[in-house]
Coordinates of N, CA and C and ligand atoms in Angstrom, one line a residue:
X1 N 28.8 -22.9 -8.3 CA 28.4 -21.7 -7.6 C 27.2 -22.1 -6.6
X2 N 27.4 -21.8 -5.2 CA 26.2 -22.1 -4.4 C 24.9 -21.0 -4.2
X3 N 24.2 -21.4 -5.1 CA 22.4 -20.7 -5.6 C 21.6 -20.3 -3.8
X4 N 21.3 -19.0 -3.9 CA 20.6 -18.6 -3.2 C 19.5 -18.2 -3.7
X5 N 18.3 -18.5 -3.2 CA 17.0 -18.2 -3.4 C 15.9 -17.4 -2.4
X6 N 15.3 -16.3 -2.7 CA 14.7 -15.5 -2.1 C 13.5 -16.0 -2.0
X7 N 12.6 -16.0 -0.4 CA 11.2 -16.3 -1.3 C 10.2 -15.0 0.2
X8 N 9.9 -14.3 -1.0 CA 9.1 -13.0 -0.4 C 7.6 -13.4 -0.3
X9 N 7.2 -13.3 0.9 CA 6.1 -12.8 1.3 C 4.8 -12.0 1.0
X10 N 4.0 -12.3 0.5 CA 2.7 -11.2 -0.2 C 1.5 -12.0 -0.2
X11 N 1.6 -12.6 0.8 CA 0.0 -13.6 0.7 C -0.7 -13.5 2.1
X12 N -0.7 -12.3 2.7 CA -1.0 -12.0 4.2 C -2.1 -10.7 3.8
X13 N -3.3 -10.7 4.4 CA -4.5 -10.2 4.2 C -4.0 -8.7 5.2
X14 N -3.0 -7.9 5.7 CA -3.0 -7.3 6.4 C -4.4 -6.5 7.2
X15 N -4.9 -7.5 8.2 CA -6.0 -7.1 9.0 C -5.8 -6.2 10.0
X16 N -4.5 -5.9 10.5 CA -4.2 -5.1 11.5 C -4.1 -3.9 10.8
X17 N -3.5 -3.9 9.6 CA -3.3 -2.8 8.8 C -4.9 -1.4 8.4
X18 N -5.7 -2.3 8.1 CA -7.7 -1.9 8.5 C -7.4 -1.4 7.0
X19 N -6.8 -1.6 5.6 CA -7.2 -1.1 4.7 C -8.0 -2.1 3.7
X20 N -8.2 -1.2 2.5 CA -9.2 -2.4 1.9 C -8.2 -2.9 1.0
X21 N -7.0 -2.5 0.4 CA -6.8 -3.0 -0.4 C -4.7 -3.8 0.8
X22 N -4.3 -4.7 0.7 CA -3.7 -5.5 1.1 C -2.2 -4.8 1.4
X23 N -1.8 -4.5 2.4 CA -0.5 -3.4 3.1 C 0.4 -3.4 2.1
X24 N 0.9 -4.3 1.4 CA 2.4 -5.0 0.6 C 1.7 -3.9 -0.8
X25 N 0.4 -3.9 -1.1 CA 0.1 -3.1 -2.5 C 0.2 -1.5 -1.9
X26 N -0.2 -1.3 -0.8 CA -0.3 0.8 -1.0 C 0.7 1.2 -0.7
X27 N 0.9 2.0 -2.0 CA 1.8 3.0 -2.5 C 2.6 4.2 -1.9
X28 N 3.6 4.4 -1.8 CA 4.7 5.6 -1.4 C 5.0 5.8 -2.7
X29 N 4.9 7.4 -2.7 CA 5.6 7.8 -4.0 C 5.4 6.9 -5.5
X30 N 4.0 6.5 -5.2 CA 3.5 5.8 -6.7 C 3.7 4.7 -6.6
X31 N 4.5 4.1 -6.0 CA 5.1 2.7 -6.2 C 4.2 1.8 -4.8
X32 N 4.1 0.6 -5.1 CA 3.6 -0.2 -4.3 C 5.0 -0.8 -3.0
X33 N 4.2 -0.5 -2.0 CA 5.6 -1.5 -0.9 C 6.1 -2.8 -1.6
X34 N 5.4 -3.4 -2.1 CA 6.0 -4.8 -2.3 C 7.5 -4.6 -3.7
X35 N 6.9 -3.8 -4.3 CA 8.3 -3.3 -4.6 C 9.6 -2.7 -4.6
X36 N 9.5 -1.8 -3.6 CA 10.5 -1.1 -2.4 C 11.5 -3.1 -2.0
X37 N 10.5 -3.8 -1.6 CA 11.0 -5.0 -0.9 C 11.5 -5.6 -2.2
X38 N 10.8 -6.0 -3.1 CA 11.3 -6.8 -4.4 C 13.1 -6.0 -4.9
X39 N 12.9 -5.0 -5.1 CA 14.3 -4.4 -5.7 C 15.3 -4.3 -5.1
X40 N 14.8 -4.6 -3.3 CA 16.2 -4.7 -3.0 C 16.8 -6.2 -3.0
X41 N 16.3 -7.5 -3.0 CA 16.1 -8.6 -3.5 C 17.0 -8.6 -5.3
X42 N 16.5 -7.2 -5.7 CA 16.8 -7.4 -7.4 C 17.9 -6.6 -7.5
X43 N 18.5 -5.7 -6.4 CA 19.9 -5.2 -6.3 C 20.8 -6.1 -5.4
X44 N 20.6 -7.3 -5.0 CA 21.4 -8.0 -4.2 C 22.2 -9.2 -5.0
X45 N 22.9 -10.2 -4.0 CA 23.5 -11.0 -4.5 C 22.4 -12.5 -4.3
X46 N 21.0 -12.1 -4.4 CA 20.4 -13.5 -4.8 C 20.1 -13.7 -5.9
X47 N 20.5 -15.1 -6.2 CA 20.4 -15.8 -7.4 C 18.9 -15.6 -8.2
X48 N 17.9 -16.2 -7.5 CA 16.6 -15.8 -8.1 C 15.4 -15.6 -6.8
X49 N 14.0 -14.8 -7.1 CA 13.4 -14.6 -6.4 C 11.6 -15.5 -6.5
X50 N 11.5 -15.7 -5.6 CA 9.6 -16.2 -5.8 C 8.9 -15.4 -5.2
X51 N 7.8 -15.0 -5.6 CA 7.2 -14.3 -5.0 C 5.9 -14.8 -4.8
X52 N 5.2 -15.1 -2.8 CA 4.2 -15.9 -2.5 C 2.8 -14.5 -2.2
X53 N 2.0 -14.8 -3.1 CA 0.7 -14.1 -3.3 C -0.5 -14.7 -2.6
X54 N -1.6 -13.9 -2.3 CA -3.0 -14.6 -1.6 C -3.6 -14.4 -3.2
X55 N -4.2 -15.7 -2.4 CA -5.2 -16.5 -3.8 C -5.8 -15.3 -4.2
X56 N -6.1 -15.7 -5.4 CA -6.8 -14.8 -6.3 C -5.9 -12.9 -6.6
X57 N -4.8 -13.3 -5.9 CA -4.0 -11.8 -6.1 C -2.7 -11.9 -6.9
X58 N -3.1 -13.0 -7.8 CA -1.9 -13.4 -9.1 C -2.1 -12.3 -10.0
X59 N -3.1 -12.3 -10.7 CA -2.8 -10.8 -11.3 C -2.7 -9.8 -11.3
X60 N -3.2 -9.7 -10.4 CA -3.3 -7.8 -9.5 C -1.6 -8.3 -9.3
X61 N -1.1 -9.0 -8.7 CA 0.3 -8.7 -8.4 C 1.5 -8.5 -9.9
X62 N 0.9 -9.7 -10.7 CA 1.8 -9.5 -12.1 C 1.5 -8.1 -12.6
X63 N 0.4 -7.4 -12.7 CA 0.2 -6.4 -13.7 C 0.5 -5.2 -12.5
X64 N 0.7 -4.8 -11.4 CA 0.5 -3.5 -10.9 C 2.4 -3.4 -9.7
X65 N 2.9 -4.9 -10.0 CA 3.8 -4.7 -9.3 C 4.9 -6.0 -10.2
X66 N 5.2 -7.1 -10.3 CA 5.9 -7.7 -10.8 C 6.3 -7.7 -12.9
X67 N 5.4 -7.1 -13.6 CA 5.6 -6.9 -14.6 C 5.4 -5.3 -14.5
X68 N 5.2 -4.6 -13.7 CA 5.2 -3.3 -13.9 C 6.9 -2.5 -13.5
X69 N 7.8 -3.1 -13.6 CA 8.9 -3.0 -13.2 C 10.0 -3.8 -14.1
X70 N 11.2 -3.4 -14.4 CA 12.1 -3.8 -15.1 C 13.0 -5.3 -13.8
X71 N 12.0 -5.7 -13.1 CA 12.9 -6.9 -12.0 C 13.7 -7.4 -12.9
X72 N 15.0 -8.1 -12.8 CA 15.6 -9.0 -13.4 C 15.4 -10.6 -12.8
X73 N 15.2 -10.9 -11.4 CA 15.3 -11.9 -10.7 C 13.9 -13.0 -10.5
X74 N 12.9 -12.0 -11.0 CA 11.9 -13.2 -10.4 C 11.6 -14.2 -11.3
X75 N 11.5 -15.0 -10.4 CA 11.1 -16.3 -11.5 C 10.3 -17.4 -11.6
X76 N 9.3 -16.9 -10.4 CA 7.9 -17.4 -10.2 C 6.8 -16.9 -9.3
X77 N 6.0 -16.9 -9.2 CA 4.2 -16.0 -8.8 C 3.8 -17.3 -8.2
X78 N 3.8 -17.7 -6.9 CA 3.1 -18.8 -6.1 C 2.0 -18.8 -5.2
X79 N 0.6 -19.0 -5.2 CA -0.1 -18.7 -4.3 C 0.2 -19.4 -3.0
X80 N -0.3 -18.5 -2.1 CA 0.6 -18.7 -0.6 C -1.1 -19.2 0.2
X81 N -0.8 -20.0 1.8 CA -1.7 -20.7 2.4 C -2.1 -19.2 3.2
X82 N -3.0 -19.8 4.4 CA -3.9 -19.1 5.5 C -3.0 -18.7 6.5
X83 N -1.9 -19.3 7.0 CA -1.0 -18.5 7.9 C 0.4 -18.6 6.9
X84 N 0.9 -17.8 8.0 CA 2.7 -17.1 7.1 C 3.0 -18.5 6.9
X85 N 3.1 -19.4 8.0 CA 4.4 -21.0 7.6 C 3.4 -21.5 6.3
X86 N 2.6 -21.5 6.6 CA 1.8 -22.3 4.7 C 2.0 -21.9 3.5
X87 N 2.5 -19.8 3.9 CA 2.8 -19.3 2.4 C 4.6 -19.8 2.5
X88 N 5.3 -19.8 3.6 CA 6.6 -19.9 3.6 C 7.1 -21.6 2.3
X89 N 5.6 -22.4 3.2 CA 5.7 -23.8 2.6 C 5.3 -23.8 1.0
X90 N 4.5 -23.3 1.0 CA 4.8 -22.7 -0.7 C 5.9 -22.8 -1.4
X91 N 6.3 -21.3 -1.4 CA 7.6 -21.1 -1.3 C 8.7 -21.8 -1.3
X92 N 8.6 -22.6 -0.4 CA 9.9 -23.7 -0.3 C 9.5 -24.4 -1.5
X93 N 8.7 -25.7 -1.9 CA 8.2 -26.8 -2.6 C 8.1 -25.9 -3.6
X94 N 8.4 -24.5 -4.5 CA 8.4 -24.2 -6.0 C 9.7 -24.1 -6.0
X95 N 10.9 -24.3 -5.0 CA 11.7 -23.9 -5.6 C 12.6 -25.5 -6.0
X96 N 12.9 -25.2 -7.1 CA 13.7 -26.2 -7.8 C 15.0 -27.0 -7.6
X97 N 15.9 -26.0 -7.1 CA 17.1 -26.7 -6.6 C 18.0 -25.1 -5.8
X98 N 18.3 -25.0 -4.7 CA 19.3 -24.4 -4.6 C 20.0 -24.9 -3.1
X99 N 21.5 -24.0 -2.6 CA 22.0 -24.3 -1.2 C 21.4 -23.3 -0.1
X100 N 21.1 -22.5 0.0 CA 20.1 -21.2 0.6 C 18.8 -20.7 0.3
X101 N 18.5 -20.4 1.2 CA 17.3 -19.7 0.7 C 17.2 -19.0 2.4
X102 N 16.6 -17.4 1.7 CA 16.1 -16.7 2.6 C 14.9 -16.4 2.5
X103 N 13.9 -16.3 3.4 CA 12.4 -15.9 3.9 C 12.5 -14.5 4.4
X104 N 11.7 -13.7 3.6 CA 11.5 -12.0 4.0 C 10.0 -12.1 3.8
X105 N 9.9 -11.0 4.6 CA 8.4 -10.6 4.8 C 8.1 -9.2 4.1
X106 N 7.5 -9.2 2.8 CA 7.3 -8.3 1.8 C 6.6 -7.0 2.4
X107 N 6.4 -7.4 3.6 CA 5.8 -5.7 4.2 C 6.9 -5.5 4.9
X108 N 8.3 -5.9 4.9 CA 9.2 -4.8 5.3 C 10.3 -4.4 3.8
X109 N 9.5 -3.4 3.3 CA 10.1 -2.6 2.3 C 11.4 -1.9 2.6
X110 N 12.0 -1.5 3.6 CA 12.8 -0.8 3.5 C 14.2 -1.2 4.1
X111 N 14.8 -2.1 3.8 CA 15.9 -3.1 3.9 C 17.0 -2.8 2.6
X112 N 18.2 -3.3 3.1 CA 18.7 -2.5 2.1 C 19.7 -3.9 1.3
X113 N 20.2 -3.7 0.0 CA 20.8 -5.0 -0.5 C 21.7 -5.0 0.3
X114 N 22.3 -4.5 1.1 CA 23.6 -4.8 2.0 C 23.5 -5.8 2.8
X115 N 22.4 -5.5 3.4 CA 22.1 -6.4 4.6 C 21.3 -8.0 3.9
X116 N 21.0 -7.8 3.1 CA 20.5 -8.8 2.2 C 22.3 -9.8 2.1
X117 N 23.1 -9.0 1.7 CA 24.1 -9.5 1.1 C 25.1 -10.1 2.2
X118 N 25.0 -9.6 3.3 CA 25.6 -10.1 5.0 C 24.5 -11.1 5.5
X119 N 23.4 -11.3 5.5 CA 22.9 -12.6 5.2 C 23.4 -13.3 4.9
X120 N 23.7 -13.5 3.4 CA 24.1 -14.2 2.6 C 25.4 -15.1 2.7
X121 N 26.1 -14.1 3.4 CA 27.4 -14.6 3.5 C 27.3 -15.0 5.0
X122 N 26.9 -14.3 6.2 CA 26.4 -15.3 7.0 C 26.4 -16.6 7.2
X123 N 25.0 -17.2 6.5 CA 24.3 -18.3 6.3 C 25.3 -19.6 5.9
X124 N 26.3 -19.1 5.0 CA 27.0 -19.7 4.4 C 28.2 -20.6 5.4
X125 N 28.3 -19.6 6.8 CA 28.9 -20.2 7.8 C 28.2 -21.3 8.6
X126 N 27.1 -20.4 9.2 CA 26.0 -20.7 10.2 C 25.1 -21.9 9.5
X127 N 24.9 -21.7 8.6 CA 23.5 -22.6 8.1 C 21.9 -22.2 8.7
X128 N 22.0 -21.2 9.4 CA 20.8 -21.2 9.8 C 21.1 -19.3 10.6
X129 N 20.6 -18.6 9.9 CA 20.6 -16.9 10.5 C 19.7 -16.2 10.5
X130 N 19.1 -15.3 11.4 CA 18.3 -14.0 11.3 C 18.8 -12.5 11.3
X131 N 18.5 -11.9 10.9 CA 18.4 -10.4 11.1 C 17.6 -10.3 12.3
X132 N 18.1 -9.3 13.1 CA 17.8 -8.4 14.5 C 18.5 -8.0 14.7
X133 N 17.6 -6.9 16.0 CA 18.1 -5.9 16.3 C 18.1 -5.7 17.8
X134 N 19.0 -5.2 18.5 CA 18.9 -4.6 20.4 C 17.1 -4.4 20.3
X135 N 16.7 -4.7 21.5 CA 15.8 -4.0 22.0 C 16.0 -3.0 22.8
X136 N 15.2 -1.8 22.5 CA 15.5 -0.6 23.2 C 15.1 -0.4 24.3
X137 N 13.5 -1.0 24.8 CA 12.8 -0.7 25.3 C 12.7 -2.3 26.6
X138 N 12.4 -1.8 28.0 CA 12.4 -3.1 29.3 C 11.1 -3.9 28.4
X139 N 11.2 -5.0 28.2 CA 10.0 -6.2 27.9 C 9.5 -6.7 29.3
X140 N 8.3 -7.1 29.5 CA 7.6 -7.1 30.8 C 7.2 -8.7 30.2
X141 N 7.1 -10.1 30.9 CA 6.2 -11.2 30.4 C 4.7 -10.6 31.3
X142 N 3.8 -10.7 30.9 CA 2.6 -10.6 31.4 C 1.5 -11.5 31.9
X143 N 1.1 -12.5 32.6 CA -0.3 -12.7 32.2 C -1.4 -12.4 32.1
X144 N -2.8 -13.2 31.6 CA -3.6 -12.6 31.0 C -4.8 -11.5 32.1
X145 N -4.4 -11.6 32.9 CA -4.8 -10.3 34.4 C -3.7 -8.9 34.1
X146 N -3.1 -9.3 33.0 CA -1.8 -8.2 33.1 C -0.7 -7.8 34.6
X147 N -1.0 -8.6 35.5 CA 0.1 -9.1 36.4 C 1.8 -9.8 35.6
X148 N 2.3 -8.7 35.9 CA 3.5 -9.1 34.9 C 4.5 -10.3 36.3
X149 N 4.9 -11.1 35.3 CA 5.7 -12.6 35.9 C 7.3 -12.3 36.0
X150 N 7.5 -11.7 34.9 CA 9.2 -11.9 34.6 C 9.5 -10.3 33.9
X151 N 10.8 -10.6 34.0 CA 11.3 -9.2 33.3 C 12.4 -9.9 33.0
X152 N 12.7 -10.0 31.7 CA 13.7 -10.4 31.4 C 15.0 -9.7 30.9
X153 N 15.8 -10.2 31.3 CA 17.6 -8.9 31.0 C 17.4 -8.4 29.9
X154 N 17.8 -6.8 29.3 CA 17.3 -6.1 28.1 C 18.5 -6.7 27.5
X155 N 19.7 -7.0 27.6 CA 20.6 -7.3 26.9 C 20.6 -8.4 26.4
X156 N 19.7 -9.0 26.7 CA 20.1 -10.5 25.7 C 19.0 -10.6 25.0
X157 N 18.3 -9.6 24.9 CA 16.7 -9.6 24.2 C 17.2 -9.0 22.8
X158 N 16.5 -9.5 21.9 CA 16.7 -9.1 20.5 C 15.3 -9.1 19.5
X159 N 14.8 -8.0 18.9 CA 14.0 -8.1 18.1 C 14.3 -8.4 16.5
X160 N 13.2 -9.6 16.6 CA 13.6 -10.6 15.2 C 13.2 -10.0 14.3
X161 N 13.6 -9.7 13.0 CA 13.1 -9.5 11.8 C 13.7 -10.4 10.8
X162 N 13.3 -10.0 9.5 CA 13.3 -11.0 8.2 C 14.3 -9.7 7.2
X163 N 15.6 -11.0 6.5 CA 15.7 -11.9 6.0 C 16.0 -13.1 7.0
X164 N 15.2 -14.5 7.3 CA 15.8 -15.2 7.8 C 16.4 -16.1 7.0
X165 N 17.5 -17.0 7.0 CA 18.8 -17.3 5.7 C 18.5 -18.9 6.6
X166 N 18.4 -19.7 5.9 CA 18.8 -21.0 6.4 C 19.6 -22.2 4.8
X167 N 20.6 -22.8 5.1 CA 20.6 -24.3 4.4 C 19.2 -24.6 3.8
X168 N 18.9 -24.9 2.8 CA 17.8 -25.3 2.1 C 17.2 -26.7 2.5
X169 N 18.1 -27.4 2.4 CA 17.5 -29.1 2.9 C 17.5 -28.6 4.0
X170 N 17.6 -28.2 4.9 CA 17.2 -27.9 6.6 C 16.8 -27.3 6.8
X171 N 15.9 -26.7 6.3 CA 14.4 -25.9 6.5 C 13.9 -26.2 6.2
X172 N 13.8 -27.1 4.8 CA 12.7 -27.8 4.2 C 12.3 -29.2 5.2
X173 N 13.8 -30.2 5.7 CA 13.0 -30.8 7.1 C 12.3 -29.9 7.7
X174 N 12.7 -29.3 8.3 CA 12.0 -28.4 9.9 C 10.3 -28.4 9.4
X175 N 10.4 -28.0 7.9 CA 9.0 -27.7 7.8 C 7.9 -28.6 7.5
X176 N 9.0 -29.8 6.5 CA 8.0 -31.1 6.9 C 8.1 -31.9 8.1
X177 N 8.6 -31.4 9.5 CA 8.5 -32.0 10.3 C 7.3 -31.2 10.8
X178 N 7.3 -30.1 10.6 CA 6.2 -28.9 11.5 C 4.9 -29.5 10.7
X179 N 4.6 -29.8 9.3 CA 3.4 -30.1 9.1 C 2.7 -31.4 9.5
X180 N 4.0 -32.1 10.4 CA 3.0 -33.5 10.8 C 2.5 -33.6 12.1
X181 N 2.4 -32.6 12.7 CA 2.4 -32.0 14.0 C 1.0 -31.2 13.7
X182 N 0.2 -31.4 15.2 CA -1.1 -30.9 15.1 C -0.9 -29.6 15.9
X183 N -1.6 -28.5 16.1 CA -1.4 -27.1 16.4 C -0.7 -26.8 16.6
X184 N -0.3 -26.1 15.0 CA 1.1 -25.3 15.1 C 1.3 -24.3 15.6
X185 N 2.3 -23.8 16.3 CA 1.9 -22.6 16.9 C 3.8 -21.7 17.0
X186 N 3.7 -21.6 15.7 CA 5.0 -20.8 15.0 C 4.6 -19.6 14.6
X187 N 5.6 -18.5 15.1 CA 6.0 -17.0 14.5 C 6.8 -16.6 13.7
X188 N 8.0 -17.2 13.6 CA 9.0 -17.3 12.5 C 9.6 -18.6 12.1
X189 N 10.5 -18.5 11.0 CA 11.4 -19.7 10.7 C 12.2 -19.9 11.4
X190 N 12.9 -19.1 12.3 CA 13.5 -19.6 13.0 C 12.9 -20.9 13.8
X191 N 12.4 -20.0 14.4 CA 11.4 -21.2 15.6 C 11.4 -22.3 14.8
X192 N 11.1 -22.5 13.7 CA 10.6 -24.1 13.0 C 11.7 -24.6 13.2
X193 N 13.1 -24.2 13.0 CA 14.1 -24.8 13.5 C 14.4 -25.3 14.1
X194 N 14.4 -24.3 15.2 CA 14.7 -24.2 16.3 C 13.6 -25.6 17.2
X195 N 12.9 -25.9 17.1 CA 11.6 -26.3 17.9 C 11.5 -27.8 17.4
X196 N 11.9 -28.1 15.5 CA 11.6 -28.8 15.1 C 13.2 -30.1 14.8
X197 N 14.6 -29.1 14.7 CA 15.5 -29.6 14.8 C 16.3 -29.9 15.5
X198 N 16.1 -28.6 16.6 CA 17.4 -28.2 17.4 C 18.2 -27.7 17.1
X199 N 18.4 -27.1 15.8 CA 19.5 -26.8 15.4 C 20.0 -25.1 15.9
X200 N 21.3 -25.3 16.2 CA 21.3 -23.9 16.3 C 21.0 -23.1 15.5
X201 N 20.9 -21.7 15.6 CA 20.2 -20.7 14.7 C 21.2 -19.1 15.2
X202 N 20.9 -18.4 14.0 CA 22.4 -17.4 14.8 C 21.5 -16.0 14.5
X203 N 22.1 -14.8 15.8 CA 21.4 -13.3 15.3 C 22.6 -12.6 14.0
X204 N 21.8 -11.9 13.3 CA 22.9 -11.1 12.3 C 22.6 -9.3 12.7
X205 N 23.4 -8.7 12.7 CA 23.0 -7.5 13.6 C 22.4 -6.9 12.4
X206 N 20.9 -6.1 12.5 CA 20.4 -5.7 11.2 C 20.3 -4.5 11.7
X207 N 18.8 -3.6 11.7 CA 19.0 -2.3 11.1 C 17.4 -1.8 11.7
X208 N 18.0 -0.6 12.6 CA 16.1 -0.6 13.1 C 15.5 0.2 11.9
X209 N 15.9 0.7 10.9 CA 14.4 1.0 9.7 C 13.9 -0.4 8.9
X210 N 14.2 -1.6 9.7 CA 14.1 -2.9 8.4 C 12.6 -2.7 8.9
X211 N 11.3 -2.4 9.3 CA 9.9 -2.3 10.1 C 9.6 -3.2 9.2
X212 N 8.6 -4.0 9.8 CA 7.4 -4.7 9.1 C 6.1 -3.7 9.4
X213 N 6.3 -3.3 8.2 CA 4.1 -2.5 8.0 C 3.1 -3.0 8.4
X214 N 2.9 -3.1 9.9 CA 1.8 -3.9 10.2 C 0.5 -2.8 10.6
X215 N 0.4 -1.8 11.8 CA -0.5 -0.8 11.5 C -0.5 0.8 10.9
X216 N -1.4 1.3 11.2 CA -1.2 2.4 10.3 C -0.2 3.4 10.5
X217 N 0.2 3.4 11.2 CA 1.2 4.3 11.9 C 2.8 4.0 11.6
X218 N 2.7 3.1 11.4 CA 4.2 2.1 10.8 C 4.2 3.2 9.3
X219 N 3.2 3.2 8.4 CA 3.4 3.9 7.5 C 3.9 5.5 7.1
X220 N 3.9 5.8 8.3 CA 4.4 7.2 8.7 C 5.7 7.6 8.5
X221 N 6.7 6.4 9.2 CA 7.5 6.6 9.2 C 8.3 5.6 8.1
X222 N 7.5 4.5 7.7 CA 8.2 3.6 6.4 C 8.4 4.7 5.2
X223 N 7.2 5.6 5.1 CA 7.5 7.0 4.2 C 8.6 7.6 4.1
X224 N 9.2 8.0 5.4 CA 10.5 9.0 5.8 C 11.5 8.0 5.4
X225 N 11.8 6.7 5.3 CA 12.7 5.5 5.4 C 13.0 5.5 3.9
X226 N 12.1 6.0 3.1 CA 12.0 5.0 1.6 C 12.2 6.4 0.5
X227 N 11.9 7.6 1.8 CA 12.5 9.2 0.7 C 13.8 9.1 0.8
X228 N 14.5 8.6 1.7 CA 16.1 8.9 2.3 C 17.0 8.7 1.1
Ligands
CTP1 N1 2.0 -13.6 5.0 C1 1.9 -14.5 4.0 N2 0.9 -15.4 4.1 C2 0.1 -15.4 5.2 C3 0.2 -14.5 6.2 C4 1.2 -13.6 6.1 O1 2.6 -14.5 3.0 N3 -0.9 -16.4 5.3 C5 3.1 -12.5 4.9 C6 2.5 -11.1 4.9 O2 2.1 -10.8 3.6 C7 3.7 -10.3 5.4 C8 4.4 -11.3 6.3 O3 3.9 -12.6 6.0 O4 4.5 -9.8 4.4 C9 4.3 -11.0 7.8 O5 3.0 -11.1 8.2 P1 2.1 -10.1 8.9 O6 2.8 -8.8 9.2 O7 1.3 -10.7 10.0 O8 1.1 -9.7 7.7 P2 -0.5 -10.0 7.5 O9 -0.8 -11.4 8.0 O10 -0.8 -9.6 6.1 O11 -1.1 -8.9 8.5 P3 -2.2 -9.2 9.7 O12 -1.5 -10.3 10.6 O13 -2.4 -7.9 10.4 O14 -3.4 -9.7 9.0
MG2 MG1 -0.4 -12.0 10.0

C-alpha cells in the first residue's frame, strides 16, 4: 500500500491575526480551528498525521486540541522553525517512511476530506499538486510608487491554497536543496519545487471556502463555513 502522510501546520505566531493567543487555537463553537483542520485530515484517506507546533506550544497543543479529541491519525507533536519552510522542514525529517505527503496550513480549517482525498489521488499521477482556485478579481503587478507595470490575463491566474501533495523523496530534495541556498525567499511548496527542481507541478481545482485565517475579518466568515 502506498502511505500518505499529512503534515499540518501550527507553528506560525499569527501576527497579522493581532490576537494574543495564536489564530490555529481560537475557538468557533468551543472548538479550536486547529481542529476543524485536524478532523478533516482524521476523516480522510491519509495514512497518518504530524502535527508542526511553535516552541513551547507542545502542550497547550496536546492538552486543549490533540488529546482533547478522539483523533485516530496523529502520530507525532513536532516543534516547527521561524518561517513556514523551517516548520514544513520539520515536518518532513519526523517522518519515517512514506510515498506522499501533503503540506496544509492549519489555519485553513474549513476544507473538506473530499478534497483532501482528490489530492490524494491526484498526486499519485502528477507527483507534484496543489489546490486552487479561479481568481475572481483583475490582479494589478504594482511597484513600490504603486504605479502598476502589468496586468496579467484573469484566466490563467489561480489562487494557491494548501493541501499541497508532492512524491516524498521530491520534496524532501527540493528542500534540502533550498536549505543550501542563502536568502530564501519562498511562499509555498510548490515554489521549492518548482525553483529548486524544475519539476513540473500541477493545479487541483479546490474550493473558495478552503480560507487561510489570516486577519480578523477572515473569521467572520470561517464561522458561517464551519456551521454549514
Ligand atoms: N506556519 C508555521 N511555521 C511558521 C510560520 C507559519 O507552521 N514559522 C504555519 C501557520 O501556523 C499557518 C500556515 O503556516 O497555519 C500559514 O502561515 P500564515 O498564514 O502566514 O500564519 P502565521 O505565520 O501564523 O501568521 P502571520 O504571518 O500573520 O504571523
Ligand atoms: Mg506567516
Amino acid at each position: 500500500m502506498e502511505k500518505t502522510v499529512a503534515i499540518v501546520l501550527a507553528a506560525g505566531k499569527g501576527t497579522r491575526m493581532g490576537t494574543d493567543i495564536a489564530k490555529q487555537y481560537l475557538t468557533v463553537n468551543n472548538k479550536p480551528l486547529l481542529y476543524y483542520t485536524l478532523k478533516a485530515f482524521d476523516d480522510s484517506l491519509v495514512d497518518e498525521i504530524i502535527v508542526v507546533v511553535g516552541n513551547g506550544e507542545e502542550d497547550y497543543c496536546r492538552k486543549h486540541v490533540v488529546d482533547a479529541y478522539p483523533f485516530q491519525k496523529i502520530s507525532k507533536i513536532v516543534i516547527g522553525g521561524k518561517e513556514r519552510y523551517d516548520s514544513v522542514y520539520e515536518g518532513l525529517k519526523a517522518i519515517e517512511e512514506c510515498e506522499y505527503v501533503l503540506i496544509h496550513d492549519g489555519a485553513r480549517p474549513c476544507l473538506r476530506p473530499e478534497m483532501i482525498n482528490k489530492t490524494i489521488e491526484e498526486v499519485k499521477t502528477k507527483k507534484a499538486c496543489v489546490v486552487g482556485v479561479p481568481v475572481k478579481d483583475t490582479i494589478k503587478v504594482v511597484e513600490n510608487t504603486g504605479r502598476i507595470i502589468d496586468t496579467p490575463e484573469r484566466a490563467k491566474l489561480m489562487i494557491t491554497q494548501t493541501p499541497q501533495a508532492f512524491d516524498y523523496e521530491m520534496l524532501c530534495s527540493a528542500y534540502e536543496k533550498l536549505f543550501l541556498q542563502e536568502g530564501i525567499n519562498v511562499t509555498d511548496d510548490a515554489m521549492v519545487v518548482e525553483t529548486m527542481l524544475h519539476k513540473e507541478v500541477y493545479m487541483v481545482e479546490g474550493d473558495y471556502c478552503n480560507i487561510k485565517v489570516t486577519t480578523p475579518e477572515d473569521l467572520v466568515v470561517v464561522k458561517q463555513f464551519l456551521n454549514r
